[in-house]
Coordinates of C-alpha atoms in Angstrom, one line a residue:
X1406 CA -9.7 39.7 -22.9
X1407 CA -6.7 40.9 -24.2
X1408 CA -6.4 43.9 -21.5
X1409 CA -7.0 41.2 -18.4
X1410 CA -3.2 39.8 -19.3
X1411 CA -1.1 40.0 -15.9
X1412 CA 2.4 39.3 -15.5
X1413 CA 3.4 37.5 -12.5
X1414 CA 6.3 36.5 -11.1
X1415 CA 6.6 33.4 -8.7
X1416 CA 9.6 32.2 -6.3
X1417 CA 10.6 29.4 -4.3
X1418 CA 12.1 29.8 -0.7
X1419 CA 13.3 33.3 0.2
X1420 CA 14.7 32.4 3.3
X1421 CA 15.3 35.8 4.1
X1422 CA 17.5 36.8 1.7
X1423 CA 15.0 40.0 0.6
X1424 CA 17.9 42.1 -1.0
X1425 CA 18.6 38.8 -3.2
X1426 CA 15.2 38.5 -4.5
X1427 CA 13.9 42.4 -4.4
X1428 CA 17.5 42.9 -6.3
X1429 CA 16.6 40.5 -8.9
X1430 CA 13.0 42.0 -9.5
X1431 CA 13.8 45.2 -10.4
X1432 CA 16.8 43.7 -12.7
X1433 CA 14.5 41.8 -14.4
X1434 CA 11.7 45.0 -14.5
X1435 CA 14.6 47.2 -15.7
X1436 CA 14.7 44.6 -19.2
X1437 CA 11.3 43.5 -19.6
X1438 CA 8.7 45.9 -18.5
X1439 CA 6.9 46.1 -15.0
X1440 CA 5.1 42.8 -13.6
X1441 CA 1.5 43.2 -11.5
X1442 CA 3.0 41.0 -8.7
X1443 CA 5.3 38.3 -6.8
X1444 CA 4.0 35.3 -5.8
X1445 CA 6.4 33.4 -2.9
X1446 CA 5.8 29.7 -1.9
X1447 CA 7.9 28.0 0.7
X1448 CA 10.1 29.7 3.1
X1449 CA 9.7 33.3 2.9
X1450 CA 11.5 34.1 6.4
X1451 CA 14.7 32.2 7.5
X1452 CA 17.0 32.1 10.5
X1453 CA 19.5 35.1 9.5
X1454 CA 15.9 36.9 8.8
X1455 CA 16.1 39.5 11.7
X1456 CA 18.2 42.2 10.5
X1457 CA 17.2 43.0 6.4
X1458 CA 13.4 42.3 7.5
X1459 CA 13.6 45.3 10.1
X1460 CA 14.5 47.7 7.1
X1461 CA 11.2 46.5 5.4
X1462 CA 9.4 46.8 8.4
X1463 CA 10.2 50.0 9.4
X1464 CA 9.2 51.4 6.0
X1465 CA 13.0 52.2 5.6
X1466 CA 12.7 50.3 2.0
X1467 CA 9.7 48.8 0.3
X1468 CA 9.4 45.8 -2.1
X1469 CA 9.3 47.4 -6.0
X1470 CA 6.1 45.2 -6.5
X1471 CA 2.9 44.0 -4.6
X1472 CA 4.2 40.6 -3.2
X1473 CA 2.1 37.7 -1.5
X1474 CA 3.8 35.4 0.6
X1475 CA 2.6 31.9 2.3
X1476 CA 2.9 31.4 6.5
X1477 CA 4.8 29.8 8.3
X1478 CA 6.6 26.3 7.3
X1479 CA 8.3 25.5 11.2
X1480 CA 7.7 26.9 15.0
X1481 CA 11.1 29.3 14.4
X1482 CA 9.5 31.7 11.9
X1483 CA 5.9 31.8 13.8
X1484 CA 6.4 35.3 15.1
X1485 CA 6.8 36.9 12.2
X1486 CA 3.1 36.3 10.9
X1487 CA 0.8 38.1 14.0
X1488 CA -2.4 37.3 12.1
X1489 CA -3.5 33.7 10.9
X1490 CA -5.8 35.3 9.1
X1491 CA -3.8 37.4 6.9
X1492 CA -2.3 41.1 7.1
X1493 CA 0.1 43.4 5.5
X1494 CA 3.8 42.4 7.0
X1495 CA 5.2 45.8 5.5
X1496 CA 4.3 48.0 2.8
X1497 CA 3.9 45.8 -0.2
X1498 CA 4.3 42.7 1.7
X1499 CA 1.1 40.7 2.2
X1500 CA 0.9 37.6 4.1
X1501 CA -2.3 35.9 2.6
X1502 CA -3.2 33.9 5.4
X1503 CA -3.5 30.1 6.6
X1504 CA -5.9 29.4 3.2
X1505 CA -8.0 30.8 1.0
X1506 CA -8.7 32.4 -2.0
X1507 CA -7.1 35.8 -3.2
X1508 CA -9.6 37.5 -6.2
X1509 CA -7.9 40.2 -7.8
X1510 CA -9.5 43.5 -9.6
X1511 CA -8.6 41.4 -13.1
X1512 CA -10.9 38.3 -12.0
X1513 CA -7.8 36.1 -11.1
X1514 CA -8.6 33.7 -8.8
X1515 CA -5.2 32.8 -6.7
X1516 CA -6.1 29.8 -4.0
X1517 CA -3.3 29.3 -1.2
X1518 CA -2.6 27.4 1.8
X1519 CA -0.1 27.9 3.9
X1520 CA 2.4 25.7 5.8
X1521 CA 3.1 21.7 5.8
X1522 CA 1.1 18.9 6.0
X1523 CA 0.5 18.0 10.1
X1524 CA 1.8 15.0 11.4
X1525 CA -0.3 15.0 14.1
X1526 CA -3.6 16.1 15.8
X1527 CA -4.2 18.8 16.9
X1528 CA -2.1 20.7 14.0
X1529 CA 0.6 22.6 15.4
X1530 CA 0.4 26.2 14.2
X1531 CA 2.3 26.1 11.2
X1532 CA 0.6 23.0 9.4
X1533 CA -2.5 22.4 8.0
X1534 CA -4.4 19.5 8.5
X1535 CA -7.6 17.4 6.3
X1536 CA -9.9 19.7 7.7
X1537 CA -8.3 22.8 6.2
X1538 CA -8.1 21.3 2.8
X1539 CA -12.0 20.2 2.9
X1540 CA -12.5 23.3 4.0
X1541 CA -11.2 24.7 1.0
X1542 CA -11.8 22.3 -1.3
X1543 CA -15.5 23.3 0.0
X1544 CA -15.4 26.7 -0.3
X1545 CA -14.4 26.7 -3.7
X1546 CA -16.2 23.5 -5.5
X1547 CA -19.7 25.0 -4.1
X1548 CA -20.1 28.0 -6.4
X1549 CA -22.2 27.9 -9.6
X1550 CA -20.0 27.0 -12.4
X1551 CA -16.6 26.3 -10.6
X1552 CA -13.9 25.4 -13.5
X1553 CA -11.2 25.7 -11.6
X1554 CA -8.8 28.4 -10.3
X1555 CA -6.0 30.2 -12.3
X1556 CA -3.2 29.9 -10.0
X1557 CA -2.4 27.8 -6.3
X1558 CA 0.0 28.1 -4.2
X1559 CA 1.2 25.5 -1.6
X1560 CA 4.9 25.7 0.2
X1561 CA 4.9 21.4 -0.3
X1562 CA 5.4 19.4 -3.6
X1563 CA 2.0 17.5 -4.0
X1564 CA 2.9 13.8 -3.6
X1565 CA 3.0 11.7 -6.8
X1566 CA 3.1 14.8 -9.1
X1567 CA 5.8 13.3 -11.3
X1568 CA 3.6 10.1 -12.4
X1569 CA 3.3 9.8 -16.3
X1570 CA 5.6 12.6 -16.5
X1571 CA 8.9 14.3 -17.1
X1572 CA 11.9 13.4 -14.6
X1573 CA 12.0 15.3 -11.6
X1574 CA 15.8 14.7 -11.4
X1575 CA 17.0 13.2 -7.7
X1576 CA 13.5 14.3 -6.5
X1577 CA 11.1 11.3 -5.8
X1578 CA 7.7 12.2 -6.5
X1579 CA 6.5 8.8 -5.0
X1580 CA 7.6 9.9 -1.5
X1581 CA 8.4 13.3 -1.6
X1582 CA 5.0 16.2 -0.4
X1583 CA 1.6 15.9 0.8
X1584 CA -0.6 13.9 -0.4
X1585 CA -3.0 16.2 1.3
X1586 CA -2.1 18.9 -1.6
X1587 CA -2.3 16.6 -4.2
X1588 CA -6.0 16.2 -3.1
X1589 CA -6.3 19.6 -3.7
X1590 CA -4.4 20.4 -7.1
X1591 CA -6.7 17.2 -8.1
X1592 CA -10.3 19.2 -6.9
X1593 CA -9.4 22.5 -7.5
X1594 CA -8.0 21.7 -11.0
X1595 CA -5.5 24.9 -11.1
X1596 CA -3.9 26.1 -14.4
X1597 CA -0.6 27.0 -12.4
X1598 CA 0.5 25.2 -9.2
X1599 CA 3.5 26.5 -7.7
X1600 CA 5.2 25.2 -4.9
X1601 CA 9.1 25.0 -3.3
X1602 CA 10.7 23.3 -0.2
X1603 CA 12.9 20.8 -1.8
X1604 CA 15.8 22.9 -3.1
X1605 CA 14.7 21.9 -6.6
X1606 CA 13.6 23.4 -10.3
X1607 CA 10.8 21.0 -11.8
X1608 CA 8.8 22.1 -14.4
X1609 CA 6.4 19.1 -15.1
X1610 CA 4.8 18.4 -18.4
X1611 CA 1.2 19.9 -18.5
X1612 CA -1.7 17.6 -17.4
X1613 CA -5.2 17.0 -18.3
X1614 CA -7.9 17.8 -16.0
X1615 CA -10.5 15.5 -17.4
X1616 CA -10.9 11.8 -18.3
X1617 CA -10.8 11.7 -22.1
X1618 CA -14.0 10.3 -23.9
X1619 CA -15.8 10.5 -20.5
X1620 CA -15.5 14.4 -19.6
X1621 CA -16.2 17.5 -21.7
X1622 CA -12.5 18.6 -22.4
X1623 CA -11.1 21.0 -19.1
X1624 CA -7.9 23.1 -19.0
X1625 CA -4.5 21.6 -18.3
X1626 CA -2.4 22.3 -15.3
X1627 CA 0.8 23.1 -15.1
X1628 CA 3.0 22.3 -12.2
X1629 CA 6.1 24.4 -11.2
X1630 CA 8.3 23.5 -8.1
X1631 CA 10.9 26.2 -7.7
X1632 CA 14.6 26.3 -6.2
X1633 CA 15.5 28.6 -3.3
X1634 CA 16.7 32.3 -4.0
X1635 CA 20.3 33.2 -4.3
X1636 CA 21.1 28.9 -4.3
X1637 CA 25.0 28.5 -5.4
X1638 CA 23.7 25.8 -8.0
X1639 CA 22.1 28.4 -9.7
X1640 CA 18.9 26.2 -10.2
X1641 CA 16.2 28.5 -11.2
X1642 CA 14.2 30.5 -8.1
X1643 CA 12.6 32.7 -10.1
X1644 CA 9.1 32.4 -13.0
X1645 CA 8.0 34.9 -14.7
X1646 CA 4.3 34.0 -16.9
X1647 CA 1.4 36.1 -17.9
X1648 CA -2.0 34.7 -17.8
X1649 CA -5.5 35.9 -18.5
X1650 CA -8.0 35.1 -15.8
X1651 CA -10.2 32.4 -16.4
X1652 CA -13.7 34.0 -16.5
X1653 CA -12.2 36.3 -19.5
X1654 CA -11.1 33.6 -21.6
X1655 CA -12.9 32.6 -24.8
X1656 CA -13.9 28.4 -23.1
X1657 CA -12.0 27.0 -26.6
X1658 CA -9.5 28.3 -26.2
X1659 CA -9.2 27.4 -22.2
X1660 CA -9.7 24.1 -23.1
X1661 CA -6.9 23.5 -25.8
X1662 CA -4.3 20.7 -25.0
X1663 CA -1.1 20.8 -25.9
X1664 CA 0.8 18.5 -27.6
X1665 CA 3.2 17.7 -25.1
X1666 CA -0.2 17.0 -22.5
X1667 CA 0.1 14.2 -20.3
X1668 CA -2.6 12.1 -18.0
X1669 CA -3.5 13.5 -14.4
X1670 CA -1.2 12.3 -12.0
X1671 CA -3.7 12.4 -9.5
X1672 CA -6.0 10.0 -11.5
X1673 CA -6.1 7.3 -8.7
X1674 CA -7.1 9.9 -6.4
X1675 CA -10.1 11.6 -8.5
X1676 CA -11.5 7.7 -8.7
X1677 CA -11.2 7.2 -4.7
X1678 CA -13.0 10.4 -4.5
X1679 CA -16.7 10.1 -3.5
X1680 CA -19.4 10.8 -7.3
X1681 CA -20.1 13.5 -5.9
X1682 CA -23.6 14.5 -8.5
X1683 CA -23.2 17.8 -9.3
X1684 CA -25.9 19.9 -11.5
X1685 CA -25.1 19.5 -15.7
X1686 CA -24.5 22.5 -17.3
X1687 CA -26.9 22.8 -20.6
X1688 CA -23.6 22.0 -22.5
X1689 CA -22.9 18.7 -20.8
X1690 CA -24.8 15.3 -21.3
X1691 CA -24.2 12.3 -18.8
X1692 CA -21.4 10.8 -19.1
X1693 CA -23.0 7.3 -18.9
X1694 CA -25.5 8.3 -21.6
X1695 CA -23.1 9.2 -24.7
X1696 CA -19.3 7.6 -25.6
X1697 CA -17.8 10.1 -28.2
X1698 CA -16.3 8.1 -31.5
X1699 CA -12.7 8.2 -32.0
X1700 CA -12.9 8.6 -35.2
X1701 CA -12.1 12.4 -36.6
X1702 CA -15.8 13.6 -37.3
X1703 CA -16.4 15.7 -33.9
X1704 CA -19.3 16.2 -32.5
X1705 CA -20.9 12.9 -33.6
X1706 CA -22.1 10.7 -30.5
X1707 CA -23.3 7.1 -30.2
X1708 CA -25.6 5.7 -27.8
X1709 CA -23.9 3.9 -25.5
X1710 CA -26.3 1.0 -26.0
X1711 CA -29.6 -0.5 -28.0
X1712 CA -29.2 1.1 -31.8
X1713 CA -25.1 0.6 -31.7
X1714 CA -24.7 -0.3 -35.5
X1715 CA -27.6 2.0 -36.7
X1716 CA -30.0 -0.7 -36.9
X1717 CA -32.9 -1.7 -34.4
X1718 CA -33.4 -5.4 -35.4
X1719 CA -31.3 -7.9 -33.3
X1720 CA -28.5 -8.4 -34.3
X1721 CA -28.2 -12.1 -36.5
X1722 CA -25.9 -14.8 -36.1
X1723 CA -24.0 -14.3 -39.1
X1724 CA -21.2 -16.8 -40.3
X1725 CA -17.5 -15.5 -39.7
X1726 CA -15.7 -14.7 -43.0
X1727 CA -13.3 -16.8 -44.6
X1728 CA -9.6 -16.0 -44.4
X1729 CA -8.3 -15.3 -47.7
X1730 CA -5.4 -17.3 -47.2
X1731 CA -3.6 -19.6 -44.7
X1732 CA -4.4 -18.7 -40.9
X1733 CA -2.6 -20.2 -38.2
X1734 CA -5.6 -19.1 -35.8
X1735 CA -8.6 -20.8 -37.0
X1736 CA -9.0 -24.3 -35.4
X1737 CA -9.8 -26.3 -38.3
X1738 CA -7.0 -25.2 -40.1
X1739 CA -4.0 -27.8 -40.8
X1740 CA -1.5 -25.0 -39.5
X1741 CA -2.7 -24.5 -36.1
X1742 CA -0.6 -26.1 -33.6
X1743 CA -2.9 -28.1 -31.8
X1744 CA -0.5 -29.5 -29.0
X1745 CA -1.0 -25.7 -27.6
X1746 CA -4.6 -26.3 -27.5
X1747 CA -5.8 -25.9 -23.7
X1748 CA -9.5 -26.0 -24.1
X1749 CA -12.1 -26.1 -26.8
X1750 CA -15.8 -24.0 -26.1
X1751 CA -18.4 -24.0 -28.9
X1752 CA -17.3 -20.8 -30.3
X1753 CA -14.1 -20.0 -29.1
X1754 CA -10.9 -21.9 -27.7
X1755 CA -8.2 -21.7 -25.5
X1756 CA -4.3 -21.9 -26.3
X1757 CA -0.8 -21.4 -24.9
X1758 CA 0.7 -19.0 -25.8
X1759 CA 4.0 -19.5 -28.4
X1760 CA 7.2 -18.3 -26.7
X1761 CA 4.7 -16.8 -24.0
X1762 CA 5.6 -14.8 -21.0
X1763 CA 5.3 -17.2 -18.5
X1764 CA 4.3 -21.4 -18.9
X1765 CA 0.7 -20.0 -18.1
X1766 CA 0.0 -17.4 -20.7
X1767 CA -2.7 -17.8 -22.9
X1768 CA -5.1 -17.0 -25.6
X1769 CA -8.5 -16.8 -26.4
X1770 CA -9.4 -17.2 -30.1
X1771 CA -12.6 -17.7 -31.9
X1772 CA -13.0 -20.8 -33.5
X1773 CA -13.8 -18.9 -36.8
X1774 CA -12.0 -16.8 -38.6
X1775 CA -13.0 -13.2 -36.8
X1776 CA -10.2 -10.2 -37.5
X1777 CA -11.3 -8.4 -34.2
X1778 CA -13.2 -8.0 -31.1
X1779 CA -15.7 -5.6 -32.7
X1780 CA -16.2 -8.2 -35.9
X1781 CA -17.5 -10.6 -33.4
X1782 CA -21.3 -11.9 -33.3
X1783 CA -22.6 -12.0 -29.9
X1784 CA -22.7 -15.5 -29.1
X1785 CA -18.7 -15.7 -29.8
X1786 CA -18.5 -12.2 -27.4
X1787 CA -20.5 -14.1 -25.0
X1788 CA -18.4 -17.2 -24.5
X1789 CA -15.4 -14.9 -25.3
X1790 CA -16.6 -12.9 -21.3
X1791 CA -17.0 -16.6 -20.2
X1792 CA -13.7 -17.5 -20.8
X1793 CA -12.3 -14.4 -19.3
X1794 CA -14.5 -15.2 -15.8
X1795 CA -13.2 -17.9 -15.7
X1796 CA -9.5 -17.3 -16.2
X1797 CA -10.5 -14.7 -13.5
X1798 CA -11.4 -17.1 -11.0
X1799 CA -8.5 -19.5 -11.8
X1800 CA -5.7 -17.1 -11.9
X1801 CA -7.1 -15.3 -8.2
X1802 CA -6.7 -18.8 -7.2
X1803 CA -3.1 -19.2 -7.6
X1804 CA -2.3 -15.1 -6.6
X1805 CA -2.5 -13.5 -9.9
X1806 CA -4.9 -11.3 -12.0
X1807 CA -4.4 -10.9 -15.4
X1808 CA -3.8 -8.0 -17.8
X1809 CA -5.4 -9.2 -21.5
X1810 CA -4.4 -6.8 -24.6
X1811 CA -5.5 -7.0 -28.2
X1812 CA -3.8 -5.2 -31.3
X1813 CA -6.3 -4.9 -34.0
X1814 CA -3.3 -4.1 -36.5
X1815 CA -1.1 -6.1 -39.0
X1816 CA -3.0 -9.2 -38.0
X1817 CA -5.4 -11.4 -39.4
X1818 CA -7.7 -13.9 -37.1
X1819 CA -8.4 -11.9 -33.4
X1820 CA -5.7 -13.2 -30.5
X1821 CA -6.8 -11.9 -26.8
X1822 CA -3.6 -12.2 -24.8
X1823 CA -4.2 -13.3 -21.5
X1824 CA -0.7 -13.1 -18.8
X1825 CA -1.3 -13.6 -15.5
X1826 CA 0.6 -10.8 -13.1
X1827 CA 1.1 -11.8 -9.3
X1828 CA -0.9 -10.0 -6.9
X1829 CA 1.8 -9.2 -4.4
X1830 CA 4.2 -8.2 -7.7
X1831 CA 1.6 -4.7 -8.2
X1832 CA -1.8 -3.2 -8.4
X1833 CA -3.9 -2.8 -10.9
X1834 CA -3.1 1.1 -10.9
X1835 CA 0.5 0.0 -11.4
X1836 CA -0.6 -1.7 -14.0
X1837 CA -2.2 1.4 -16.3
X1838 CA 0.6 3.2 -14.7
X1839 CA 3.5 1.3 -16.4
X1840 CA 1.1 1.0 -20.3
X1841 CA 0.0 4.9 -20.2
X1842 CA 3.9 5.9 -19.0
X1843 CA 5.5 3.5 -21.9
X1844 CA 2.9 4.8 -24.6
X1845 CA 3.7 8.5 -23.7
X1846 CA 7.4 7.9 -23.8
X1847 CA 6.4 7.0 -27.8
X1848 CA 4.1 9.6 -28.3
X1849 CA 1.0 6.5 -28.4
X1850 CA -2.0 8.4 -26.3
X1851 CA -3.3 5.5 -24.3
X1852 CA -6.9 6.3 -23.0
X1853 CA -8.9 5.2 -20.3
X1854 CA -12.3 4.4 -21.1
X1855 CA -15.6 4.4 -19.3
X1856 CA -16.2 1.4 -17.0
X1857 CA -19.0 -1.1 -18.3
X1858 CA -18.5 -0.1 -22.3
X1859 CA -17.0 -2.2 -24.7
X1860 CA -14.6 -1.7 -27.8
X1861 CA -17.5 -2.2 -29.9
X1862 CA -19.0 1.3 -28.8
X1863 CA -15.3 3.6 -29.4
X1864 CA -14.4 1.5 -32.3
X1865 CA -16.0 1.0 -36.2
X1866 CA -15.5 -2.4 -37.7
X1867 CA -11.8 -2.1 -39.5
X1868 CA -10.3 0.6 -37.0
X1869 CA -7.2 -0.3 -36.5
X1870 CA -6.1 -0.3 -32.5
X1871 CA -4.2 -1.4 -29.6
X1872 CA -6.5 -2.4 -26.0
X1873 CA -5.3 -3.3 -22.7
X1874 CA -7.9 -4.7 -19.8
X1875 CA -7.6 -5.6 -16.6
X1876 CA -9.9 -8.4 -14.8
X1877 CA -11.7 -5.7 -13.0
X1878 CA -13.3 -4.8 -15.9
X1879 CA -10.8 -1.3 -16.2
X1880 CA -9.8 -0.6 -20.0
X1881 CA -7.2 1.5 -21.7
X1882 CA -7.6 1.8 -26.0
X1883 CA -5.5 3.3 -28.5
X1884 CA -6.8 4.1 -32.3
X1885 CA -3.7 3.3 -34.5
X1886 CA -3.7 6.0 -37.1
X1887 CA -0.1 5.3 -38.6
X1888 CA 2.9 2.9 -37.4
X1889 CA 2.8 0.9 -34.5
X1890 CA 5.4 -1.1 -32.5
X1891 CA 3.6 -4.6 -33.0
X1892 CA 5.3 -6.0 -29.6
X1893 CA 4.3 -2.8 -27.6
X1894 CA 1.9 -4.9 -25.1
X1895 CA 4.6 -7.5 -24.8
X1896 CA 7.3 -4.9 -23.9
X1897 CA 5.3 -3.1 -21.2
X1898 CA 4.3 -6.5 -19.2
X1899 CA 8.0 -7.8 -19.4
X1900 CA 9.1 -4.2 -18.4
X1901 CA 11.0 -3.8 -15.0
X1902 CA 7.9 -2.1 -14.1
X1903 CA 5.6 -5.1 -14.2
X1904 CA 7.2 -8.5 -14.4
X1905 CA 11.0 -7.4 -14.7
X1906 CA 12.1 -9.7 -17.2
X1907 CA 12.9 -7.6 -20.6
X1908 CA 14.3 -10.8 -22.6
X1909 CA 10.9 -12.1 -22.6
X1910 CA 9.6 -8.8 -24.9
X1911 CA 10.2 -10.9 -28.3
X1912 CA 8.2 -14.4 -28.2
X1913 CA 10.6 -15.5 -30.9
X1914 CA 13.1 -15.3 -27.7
X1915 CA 11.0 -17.3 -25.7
X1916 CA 9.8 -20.7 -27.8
X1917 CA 10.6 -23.8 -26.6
X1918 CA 10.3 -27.2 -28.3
X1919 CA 7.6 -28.9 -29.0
X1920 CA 7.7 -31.6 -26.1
X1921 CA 8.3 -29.0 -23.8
X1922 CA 5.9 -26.5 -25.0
X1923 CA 3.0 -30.3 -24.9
X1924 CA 4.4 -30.8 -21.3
X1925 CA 3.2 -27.2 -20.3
X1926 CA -0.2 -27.2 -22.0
X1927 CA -1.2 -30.9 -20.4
X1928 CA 0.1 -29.0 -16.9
X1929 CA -1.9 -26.1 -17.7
X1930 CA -5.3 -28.1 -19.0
X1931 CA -4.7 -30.4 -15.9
X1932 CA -5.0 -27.3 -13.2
X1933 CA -7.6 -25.6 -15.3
X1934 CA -10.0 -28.1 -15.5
X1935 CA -12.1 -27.1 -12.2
X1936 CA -12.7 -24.1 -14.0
X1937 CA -13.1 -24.6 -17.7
X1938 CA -17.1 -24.5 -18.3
X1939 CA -16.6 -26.0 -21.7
X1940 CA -16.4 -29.4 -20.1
X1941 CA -19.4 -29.3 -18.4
X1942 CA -21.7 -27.5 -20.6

């Protein structure tokens, strides 16, 4: 595999200026050895084009490397590409055409599409449109065995590229490109994306390409936009990378993440996209069938349901242990605070949150002493769903969903923090955007698991970890293997992000005396009552 190393070169917006950028290659050749070929994204022809193209034309001087460039961004620089299809523009010069995908002799696979995304329909000449991208996308995902390409090139940013990632400096990443290409760079899953067009240098943080515990492990991609050539702010034009093509690489070591890997930012897209079934390879089992354990010995799976514990009798009701000293959780104990008391089930209760983050956050707790969610016996977990369907239903009533989180770690009797979020305020994609974004920032990797699976099924009895859910059922765990900030849920949900109030993060902040904190539970009881099943079971 060794001998299928290229060394490529890639560059943002030529604009014309060929003497700047042919100048540069050879410089750079003249130091560090000859490179196979240039890559340009953007604008490879500008206004002031005219007069240093003719020389190129004409043969009367050549590019010192093969270089591939994109079409045609706006109507002004039309003319100079005669064949939508692709040509040679001058010796060395190859336009690669409106999309496709370039195969070199090495086995590189190089997709492209040209221009920007179309406004309107029927595309004007120099944009693409939905069509062109499924096309593509088509083209591509229907051969045997597609992984992904090695390199794409697009002249637009892909919009939201800068989600759970590095700053992209006064570039907004929310706004900014085609969502269009972000479709792409999502299916197509390349390990180099290069585009241009804004002026700007970004070199984002590598991304995944698959959803942890629910994918085999994929390559990551990196994303590179690049500056224009010759710019006075001297922001970097100009990448230089080798690669070895896909199909010659050993698969572990394709796959290997790096350590400064983040999630895809294109997550909400690849759920929006239609499960589409495609054929397992023999090396793949169903993602529904298997959840992979978290703990370090690879390789071993679990069933995802049945024989979860090893054993095939039913599980028995077995009593809770006792706490080993004071607990301020279990309900028959003197030190509960029972004025916080909103509701009381057969197994498990309701209370108001201590210094919460709003009057109407709350907490489930077993009535016995329980350390965790996975410790629980069934009929606990079972009122336990219960009580979150029907904090569901009475939070949706008044606007809100919740976000409920549970750290298994430095604590004794199992608290399920329950804070209601207004539905106008954000989404629930907001939501896992704002915890994965604040756990990367401190190096905490944040997962999503599978839909319909429970903690009890990535988690033994006495793991220590951190889990965030949503009420649609989504989940995001974390298996604590060393420090952990103990208000890290707290700080994420009182974050500017979510509810915007940062001198909530401590509770210790936040308590208020006892009459007030009574006042607030008899409110709360009081407008919770059509919904609380303990009073009429």
């Amino acid at each position: 595999s060794y001998r299928a190393v290229s060394r490529r070169l890639a560059c943002g917006d030529v604009e014309g200026r060929l003497e700047a950028i042919f100048g540069r290659v050879r410089a750079i050749q003249a130091k560090s050895g000859r490179f196979d070929m240039l890559l340009c994204v953007g604008n490879f022809f500008g206004s002031t084009s005219e007069a240093e193209w003719a020389e190129y034309r004409t043969g009367a001087k050549k590019a010192p490397i093969p270089t591939y460039v994109l079409g045609a961004n706006n109507p002004d620089t039309l003319s100079y590409f005669p064949d939508v299809s692709g040509c040679e523009l001058a010796e060395n010069i190859t336009y690669l055409g409106r999309r496709g995908v370039y195969s070199g002799c090495s086995g590189l696979q190089i997709a492209y599409l040209s221009g920007t995304e179309a406004q309107q329909q029927p595309a004007p000449a120099h944009c693409f449109s939905a069509k062109d991208v499924a096309e593509l996308k088509t083209s591509l995902l229907s051969t045997p065995n597609f992984r992904g390409v090695d390199i794409l090139l697009t002249s637009p940013w892909p919009r939201d590229v800068g989600t759970f990632a590095n700053s992209a400096g006064e570039i907004d990443t929310k706004k900014c490109g085609s969502k269009l290409v972000s479709d792409l760079a999502a299916s197509l899953k390349p390990r180099y994306h290069f585009a241009a067009l804004e002026k700007a240098y970004y070199e984002r943080l590598p991304y995944r390409n698959h959803m942890v515990l629910q994918e085999t492990p994929q390559h990551v991609t990196r994303f590179i936009a690049l500056a224009d050539v010759g710019n006075t702010s001297k922001k970097k034009y100009l990448y230089a990378f080798s690669i070895v093509p896909m199909s010659s690489m050993d698969p572990a070591e394709l796959v290997k993440q790096p350590q400064d890997v983040t999630e895809n930012p294109y997550r909400k897209l690849r759920k929006e996209a239609p499960k589409s079934k495609a054929p397992l390879s023999a090396e793949e089992e169903p993602a529904c069938q298997f959840f992979f354990d978290l703990n370090k010995h690879q390789g071993k799976k679990r069933p995802s349901e049945g024989k979860e514990r090893g054993d095939s009798q039913p599980k028995q009701a077995k009593k809770p242990p006792q706490p080993t000293g004071p607990c301020w959780f279990c309900l028959a104990s003197p030190e509960v605070e029972k004025h916080l008391v909103v509701s009381i089930g057969t197994h498990c209760y309701l209370a108001l949150a201590k210094g919460g983050l709003s009057p109407d956050h709350v907490l489930i707790l077993p009535i016995g002493h329980y350390q965790s969610v996975v410790d629980l016996s069934s009929e606990v977990l079972e009122e336990v769903t219960k009580y979150k369907a029907a904090l569901k239903e009475f939070f949706r009533s008044k606007g809100k969903r919740y976000v409920l989180f549970e750290r298994n770690y430095r604590s004794q009797h199992l608290q399920l923090q329950v804070i209601p979020v207004p539905l106008d305020l954000c989404t629930s994609e907001d939501i896992k955007e704002a915890f994965i974004t604040q756990a990367q920032e401190q190096q905490i990797e944040l997962l999503e698991i599978p839909e319909h699976s429970d903690i009890a099924q990535v988690a033994q009895p006495g793991t220590p970890y951190f889990y965030v859910e949503l009420d649609t059922g989504e989940k995001l765990f974390h298996r604590i293997r060393g420090r952990f900030p103990l208000q890290f849920g707290r700080c994420v949900l009182a974050s500017e992000a979510l509810l915007a109030q940062p001198q909530r993060a401590d509770w210790r902040q936040c308590a208020a005396q006892r009459p007030e904190e009574a006042a607030q539970a008899r409110a709360f009881r009081r407008d919770f009552e059509p919904f609380d099943f303990s009073l009429r079971d």
